[in-house]
Tab-separated table of C-alpha atoms and ligand atoms in Angstrom:
chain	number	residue	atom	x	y	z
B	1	UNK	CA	-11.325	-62.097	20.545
B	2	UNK	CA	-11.252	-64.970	19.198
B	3	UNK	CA	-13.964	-66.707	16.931
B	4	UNK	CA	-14.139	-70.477	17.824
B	5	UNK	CA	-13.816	-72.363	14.327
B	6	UNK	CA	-17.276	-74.033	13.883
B	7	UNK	CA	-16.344	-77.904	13.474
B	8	UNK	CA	-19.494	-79.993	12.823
B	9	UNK	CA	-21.289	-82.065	10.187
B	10	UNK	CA	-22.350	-79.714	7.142
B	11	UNK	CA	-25.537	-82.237	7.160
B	12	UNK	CA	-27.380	-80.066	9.611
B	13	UNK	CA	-30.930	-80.758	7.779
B	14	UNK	CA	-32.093	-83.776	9.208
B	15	UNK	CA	-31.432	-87.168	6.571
B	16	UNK	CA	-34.352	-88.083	4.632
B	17	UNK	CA	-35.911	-91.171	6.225
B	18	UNK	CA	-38.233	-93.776	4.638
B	19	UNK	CA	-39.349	-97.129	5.217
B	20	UNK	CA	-37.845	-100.354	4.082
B	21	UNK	CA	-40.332	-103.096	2.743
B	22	UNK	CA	-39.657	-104.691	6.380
B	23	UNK	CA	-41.458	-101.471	7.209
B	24	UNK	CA	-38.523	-100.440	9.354
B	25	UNK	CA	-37.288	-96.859	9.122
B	26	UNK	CA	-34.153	-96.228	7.486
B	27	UNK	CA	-31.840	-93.357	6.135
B	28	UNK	CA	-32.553	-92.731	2.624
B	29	UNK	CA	-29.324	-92.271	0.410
B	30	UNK	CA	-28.625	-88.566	-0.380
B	31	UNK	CA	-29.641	-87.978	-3.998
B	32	UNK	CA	-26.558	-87.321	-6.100
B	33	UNK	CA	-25.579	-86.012	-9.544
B	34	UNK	CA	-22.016	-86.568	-10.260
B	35	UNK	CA	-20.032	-83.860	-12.748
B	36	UNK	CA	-16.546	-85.482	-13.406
B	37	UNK	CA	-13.428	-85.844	-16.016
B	38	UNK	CA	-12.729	-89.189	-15.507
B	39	UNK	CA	-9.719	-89.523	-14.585
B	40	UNK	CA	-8.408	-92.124	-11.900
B	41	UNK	CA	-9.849	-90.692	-8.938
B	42	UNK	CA	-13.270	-90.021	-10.848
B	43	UNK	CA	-14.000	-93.606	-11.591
B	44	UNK	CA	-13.692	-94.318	-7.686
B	45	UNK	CA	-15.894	-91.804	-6.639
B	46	UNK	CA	-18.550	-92.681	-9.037
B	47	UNK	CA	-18.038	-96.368	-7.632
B	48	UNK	CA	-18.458	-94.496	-3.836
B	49	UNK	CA	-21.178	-92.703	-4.809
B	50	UNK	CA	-23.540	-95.496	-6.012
B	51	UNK	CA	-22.662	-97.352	-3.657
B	52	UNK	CA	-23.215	-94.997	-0.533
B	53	UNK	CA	-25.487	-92.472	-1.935
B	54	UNK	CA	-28.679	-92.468	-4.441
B	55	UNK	CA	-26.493	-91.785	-7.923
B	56	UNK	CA	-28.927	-90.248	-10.760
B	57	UNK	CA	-26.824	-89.321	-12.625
B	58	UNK	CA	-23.292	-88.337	-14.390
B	59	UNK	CA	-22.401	-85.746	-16.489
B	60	UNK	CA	-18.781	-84.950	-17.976
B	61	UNK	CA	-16.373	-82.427	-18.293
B	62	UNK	CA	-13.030	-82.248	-19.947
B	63	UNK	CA	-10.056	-81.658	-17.469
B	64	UNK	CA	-8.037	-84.784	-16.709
B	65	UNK	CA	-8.597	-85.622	-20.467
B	66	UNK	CA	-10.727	-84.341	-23.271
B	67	UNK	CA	-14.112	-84.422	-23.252
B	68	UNK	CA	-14.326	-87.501	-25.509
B	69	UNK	CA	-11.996	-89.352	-23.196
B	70	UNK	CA	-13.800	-88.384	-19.573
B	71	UNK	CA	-16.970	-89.219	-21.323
B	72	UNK	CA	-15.726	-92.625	-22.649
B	73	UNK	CA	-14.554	-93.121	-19.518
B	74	UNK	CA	-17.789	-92.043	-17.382
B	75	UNK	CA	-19.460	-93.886	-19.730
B	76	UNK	CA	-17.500	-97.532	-19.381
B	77	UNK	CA	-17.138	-97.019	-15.729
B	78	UNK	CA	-21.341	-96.710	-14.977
B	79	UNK	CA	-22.073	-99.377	-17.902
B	80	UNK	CA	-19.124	-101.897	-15.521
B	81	UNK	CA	-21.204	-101.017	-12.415
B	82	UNK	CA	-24.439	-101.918	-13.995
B	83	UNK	CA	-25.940	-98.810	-12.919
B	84	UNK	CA	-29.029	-97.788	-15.451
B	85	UNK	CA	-28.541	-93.574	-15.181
B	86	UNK	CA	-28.217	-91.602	-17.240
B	87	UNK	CA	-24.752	-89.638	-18.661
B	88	UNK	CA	-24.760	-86.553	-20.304
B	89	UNK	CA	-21.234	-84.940	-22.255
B	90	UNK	CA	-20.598	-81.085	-21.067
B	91	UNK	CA	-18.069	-78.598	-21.757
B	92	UNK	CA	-15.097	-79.501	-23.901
B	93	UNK	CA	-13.237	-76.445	-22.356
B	94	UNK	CA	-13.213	-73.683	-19.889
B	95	UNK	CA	-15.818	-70.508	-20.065
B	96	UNK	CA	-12.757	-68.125	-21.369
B	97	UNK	CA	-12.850	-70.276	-24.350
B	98	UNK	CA	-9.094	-71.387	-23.931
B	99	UNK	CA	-8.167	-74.766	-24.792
B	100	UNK	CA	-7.882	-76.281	-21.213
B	101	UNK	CA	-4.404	-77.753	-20.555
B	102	UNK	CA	-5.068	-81.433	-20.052
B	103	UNK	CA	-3.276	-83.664	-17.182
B	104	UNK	CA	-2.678	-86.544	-19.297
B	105	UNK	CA	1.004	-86.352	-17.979
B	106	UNK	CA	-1.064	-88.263	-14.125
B	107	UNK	CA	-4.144	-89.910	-15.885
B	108	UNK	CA	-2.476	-91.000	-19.672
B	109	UNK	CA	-3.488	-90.413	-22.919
B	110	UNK	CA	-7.030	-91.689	-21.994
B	111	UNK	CA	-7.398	-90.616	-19.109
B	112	UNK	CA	-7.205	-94.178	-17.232
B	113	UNK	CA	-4.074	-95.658	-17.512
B	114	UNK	CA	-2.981	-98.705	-16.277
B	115	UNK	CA	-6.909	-100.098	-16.505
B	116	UNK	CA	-8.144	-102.497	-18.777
B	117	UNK	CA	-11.495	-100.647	-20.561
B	118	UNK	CA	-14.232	-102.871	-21.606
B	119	UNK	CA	-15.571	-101.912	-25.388
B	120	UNK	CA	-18.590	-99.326	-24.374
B	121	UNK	CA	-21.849	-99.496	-25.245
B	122	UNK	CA	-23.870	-97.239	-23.542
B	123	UNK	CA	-24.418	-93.917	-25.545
B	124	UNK	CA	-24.413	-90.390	-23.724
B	125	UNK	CA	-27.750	-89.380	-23.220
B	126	UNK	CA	-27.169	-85.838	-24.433
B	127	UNK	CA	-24.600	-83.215	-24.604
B	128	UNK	CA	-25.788	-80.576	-22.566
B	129	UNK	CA	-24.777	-81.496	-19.073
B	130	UNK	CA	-25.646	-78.248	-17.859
B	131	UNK	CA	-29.705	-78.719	-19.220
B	132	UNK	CA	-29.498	-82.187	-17.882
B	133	UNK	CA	-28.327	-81.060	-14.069
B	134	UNK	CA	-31.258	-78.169	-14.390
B	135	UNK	CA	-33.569	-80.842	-15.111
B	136	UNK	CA	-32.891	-83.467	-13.175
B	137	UNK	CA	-32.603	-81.294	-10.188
B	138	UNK	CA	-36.355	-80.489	-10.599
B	139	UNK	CA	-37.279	-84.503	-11.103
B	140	UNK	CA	-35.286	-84.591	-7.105
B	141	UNK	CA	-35.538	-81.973	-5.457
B	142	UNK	CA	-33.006	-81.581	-2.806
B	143	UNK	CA	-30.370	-83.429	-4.877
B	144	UNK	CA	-26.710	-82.775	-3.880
B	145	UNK	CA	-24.500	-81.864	-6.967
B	146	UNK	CA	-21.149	-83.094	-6.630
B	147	UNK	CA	-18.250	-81.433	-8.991
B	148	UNK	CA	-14.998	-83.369	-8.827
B	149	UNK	CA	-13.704	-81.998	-12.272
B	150	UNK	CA	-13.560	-78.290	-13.435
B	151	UNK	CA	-16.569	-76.173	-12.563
B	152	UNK	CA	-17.518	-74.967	-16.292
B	153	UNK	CA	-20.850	-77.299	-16.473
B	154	UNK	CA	-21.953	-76.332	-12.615
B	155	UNK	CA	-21.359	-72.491	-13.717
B	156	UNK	CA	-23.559	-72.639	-16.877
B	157	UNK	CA	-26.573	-73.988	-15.058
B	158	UNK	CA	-26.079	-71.690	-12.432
B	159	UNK	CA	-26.027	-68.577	-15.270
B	160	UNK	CA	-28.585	-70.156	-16.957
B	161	UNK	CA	-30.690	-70.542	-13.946
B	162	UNK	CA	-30.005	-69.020	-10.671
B	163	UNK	CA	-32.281	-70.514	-8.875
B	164	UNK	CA	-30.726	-73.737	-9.014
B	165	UNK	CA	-29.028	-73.515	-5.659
B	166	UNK	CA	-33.087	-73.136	-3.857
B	167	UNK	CA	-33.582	-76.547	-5.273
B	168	UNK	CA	-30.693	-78.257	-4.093
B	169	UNK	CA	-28.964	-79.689	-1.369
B	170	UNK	CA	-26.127	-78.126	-2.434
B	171	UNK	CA	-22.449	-78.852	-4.006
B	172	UNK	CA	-19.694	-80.659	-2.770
B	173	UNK	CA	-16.796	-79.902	-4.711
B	174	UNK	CA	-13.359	-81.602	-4.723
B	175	UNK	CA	-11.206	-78.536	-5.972
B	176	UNK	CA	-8.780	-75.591	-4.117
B	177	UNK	CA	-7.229	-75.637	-1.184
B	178	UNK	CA	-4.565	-73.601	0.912
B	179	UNK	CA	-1.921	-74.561	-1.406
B	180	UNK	CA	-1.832	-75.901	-5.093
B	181	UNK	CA	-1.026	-78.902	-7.222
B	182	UNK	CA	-0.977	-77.402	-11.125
B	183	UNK	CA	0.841	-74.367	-9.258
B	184	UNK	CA	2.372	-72.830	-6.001
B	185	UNK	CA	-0.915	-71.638	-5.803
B	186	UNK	CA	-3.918	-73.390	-7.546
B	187	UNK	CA	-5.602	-76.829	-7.595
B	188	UNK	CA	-6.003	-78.120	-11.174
B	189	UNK	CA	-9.850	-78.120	-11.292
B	190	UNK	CA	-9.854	-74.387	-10.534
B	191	UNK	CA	-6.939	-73.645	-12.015
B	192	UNK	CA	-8.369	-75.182	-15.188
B	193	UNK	CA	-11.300	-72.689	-15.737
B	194	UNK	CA	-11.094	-70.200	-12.329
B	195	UNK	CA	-14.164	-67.604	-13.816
B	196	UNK	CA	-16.471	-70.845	-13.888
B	197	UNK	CA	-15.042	-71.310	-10.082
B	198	UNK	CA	-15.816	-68.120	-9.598
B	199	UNK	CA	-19.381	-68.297	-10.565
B	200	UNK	CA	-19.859	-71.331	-8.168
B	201	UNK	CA	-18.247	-69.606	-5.072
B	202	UNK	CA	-20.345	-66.594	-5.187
B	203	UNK	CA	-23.783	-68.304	-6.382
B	204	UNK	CA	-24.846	-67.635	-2.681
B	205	UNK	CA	-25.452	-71.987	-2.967
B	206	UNK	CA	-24.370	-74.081	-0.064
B	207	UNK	CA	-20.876	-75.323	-0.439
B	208	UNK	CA	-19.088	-78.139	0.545
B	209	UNK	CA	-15.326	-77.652	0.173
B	210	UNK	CA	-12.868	-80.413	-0.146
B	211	UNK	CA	-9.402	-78.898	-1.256
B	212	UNK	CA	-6.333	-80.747	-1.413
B	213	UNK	CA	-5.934	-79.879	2.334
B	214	UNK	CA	-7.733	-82.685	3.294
B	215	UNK	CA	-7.544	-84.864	-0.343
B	216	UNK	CA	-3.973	-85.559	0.454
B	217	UNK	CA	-4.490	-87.473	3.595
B	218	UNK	CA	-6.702	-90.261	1.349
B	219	UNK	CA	-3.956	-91.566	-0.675
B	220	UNK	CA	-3.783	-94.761	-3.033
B	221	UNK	CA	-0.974	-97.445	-1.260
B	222	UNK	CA	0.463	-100.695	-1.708
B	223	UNK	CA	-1.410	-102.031	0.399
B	224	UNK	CA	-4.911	-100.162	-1.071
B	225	UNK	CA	-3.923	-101.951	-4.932
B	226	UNK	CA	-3.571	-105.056	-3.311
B	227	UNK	CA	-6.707	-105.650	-1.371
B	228	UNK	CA	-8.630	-104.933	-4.929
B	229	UNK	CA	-6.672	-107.760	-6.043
B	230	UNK	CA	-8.289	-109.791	-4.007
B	231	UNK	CA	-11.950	-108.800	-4.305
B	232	UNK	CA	-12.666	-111.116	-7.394
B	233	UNK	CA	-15.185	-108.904	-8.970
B	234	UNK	CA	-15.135	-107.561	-12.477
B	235	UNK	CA	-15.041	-104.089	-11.238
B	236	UNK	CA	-12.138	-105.302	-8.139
B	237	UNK	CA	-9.993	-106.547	-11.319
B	238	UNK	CA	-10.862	-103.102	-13.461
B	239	UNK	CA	-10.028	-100.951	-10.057
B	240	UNK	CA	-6.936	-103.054	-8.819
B	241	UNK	CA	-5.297	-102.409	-13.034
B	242	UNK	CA	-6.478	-98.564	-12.753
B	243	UNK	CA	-5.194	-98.161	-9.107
B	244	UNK	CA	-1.706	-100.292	-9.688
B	245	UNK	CA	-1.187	-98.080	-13.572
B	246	UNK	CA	-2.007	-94.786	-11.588
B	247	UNK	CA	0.167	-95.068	-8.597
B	248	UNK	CA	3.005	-96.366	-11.069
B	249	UNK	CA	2.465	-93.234	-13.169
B	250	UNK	CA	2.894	-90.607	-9.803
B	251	UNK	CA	5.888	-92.440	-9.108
B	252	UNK	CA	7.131	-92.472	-12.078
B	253	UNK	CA	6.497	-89.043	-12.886
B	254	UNK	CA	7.883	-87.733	-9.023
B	255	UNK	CA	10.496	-90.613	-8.836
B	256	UNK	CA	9.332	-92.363	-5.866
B	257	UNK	CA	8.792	-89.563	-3.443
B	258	UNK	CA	4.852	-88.611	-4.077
B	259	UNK	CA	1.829	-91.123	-3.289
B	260	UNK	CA	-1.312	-91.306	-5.741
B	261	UNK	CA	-3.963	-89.264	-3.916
B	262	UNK	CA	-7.379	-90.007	-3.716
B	263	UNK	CA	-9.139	-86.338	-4.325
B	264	UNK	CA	-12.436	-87.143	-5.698
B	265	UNK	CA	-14.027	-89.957	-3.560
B	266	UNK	CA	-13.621	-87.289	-1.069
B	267	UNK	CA	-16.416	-84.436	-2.293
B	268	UNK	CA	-19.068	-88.001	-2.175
B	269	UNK	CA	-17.678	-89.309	1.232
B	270	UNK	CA	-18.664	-85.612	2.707
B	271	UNK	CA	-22.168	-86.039	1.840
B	272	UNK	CA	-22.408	-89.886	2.171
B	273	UNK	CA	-20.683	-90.412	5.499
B	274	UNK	CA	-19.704	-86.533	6.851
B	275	UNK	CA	-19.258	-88.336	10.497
B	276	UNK	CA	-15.562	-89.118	8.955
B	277	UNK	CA	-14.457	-85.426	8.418
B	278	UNK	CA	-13.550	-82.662	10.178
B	279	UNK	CA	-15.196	-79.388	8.620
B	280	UNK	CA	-15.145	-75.644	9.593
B	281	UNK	CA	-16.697	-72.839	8.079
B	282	UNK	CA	-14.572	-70.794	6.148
B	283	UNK	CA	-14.839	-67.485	3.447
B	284	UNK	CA	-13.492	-68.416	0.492
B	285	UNK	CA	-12.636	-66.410	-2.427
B	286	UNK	CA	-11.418	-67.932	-6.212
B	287	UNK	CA	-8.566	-65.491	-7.488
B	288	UNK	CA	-9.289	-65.218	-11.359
B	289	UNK	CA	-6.758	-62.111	-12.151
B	290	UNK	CA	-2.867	-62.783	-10.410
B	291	UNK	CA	-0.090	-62.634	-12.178
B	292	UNK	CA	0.934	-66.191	-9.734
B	293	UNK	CA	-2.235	-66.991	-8.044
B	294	UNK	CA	-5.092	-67.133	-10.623
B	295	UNK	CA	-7.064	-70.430	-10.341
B	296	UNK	CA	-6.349	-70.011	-6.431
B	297	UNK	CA	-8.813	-70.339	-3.901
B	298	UNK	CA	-7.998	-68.392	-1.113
B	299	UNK	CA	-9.429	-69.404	2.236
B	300	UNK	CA	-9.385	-67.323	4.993
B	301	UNK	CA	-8.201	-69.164	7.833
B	302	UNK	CA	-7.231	-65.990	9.931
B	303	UNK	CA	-9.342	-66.873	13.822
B	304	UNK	CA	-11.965	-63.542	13.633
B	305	UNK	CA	-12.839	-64.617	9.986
B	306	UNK	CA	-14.113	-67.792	10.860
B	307	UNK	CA	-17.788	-68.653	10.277
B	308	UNK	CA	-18.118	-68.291	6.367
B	309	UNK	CA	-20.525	-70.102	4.254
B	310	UNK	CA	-18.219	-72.462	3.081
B	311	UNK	CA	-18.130	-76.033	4.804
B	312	UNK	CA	-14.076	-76.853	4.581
B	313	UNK	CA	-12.877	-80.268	4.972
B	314	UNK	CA	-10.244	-80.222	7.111
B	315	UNK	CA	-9.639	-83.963	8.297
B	316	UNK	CA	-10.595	-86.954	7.246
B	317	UNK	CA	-10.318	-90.263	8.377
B	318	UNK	CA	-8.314	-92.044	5.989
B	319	UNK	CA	-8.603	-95.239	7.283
B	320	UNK	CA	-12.175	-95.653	7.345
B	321	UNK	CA	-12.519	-93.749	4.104
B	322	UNK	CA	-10.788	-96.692	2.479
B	323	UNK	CA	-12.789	-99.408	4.037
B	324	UNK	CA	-15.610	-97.607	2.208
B	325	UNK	CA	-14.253	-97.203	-0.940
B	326	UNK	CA	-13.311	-101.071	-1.093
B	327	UNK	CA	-16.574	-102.153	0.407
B	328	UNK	CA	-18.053	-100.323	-2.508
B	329	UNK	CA	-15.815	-102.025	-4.963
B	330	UNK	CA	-17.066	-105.225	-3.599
B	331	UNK	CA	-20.215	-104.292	-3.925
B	332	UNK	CA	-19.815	-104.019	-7.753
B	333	UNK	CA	-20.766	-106.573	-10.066
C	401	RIB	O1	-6.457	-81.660	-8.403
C	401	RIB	C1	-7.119	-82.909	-8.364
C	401	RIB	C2	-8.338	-82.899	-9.214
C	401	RIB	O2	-7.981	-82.718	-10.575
C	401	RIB	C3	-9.104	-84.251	-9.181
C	401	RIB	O3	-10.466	-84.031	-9.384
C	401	RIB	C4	-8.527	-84.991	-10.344
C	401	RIB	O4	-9.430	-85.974	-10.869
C	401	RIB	C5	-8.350	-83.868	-11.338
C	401	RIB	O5	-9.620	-83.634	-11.946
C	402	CA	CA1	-11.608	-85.214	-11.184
């Protein structure tokens, strides 16, 4: 009885075309708004997603780092790729109202070790990314949201406003998986505040799902820090110090035997360029209450459960994901 797994691009509405000023047709970017904790992996997929997709905007979370530092960051990283959007601070914790443990111990103190900051000017916008994404999601309609740090700003628009997921796209979120990272059992952007996860899963909004799963096939190698080092750009020189300190760090901190992964650029390259994934379409459920498991997302991967809501990355190709990525860095300024 077997249900076969439904493997296909979660893009099934047709791309948005328009005209260029040659007057030929052509694919218009996917609208994006970009909720991060900058954080290594952050910093490339904001990079990805300007480069690939429409970027309108970022807003910040703490995670990684505190809120001040992803913020800074976010800030330094759009102001280095010349980009004139828009940032707006969020939540400086999870929705319980604990103090979020921090992964300083991968990113550093400031959340981007190993790269060489330039002194920020740009200001944040505002500090209520969750106000920002409800309004800026009515400005573009059909806007993708994609959450690569905890999910407490995503959750407070959604409780604020449920009708958020009719106006968008949807949300691609780097987070879960079948296995965990901060535990046996849950990824650390979950795991950080699992009742805002919660909120997201069962919004009824269409959800892209990359868990670590499929993040741990993109990883950052030798060979990855030393092609930035040969871009010549401003933003090749920032990425090859912040790729070179935060592969260092992993091995430091695992002695050798771990690689740096590449989690967020994933949750853009699934909207940007889906032809490079594998997805099926999964139920899953964010455990907020075990004992071993809370901050787990549990996906259902037995063969007559298939066919959930969920699109979940399974496969990605690695190779062609990092051509991207550096062709974006190139891009930079
Ligand atoms: O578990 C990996 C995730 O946690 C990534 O988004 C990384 O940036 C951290 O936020
Ligand atoms: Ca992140």
């Amino acid at each position: 009885m077997g249900i076969q797994s439904n493997t296909h691009s979660p893009m099934s509405q047709p791309p948005k075309m328009a005209l260029d000023p040659m007057g030929k047709t052509v694919v218009m970017k996917p609208d994006l708004i970009i909720d991060c904790d900058p954080g290594h992996d952050d910093a490339m997929a904001i990079c990805v997603g300007a480069n690939r997709g429409h970027l309108i905007g970022v807003t910040t979370v703490a995670g990684n780092v505190s809120l001040e530092h992803t913020t800074n960051n976010a800030l330094a990283v759009v102001q280095m790729l010349g980009i004139d959007i828009e940032v707006h601070s969020g939540a400086a914790g999870p929705l319980n109202g604990d103090d979020g443990r921090f992964a300083s111990f991968v990113h550093g103190e400031n959340g981007l070790i190993g790269a060489s900051l330039p002194e920020v000017t740009r200001q944040v916008a505002s500090t209520d990314a969750a106000d920002y994404i409800l309004s800026a999601t009515i400005e573009h309609p059909g806007a993708w949201i994609v959450a690569i740090g905890p999910l407490t700003n995503i959750a407070t628009a959604l409780e604020r406003h449920p009708a958020l997921i009719d106006r968008i796209s949807g949300i691609s979120i780097m987070g879960g998986g079948t296995y965990g990272n901060i535990s046996a059992a849950a990824e650390f952007n979950i795991h950080f505040d699992p009742e805002a996860a919660e909120i997201v899963f069962k919004s009824g909004a269409r959800i892209i799902q990359c868990g670590l799963d499929v993040t741990h096939q993109l990883l950052v190698t030798d060979a990855l820090v030393d092609a930035t080092a040969q871009i010549g750009n401003g933003f090749g020189r920032f990425s090859n110090g912040l790729l070179a300190g935060y592969l260092e760090n992993i091995r430091l901190l695992t002695g050798e035997s771990l690689e740096a992964v590449l989690y967020d650029p994933c949750a853009v390259l699934a909207i940007t360029d889906p032809e490079i994934f594998e997805f099926a379409d999964r139920y899953v459920s964010v455990e907020t209450r075990g004992e071993h498991t809370r901050g787990m997302t549990l996906v259902d991967q037995r063969s007559w459960m298939r066919g959930g809501p969920v699109k979940w990355a399974e496969t990605i190709d690695a190779e062609r994901a990092t051509e991207i990525i550096l062709s974006a860095i190139t891009a930079a300024p």
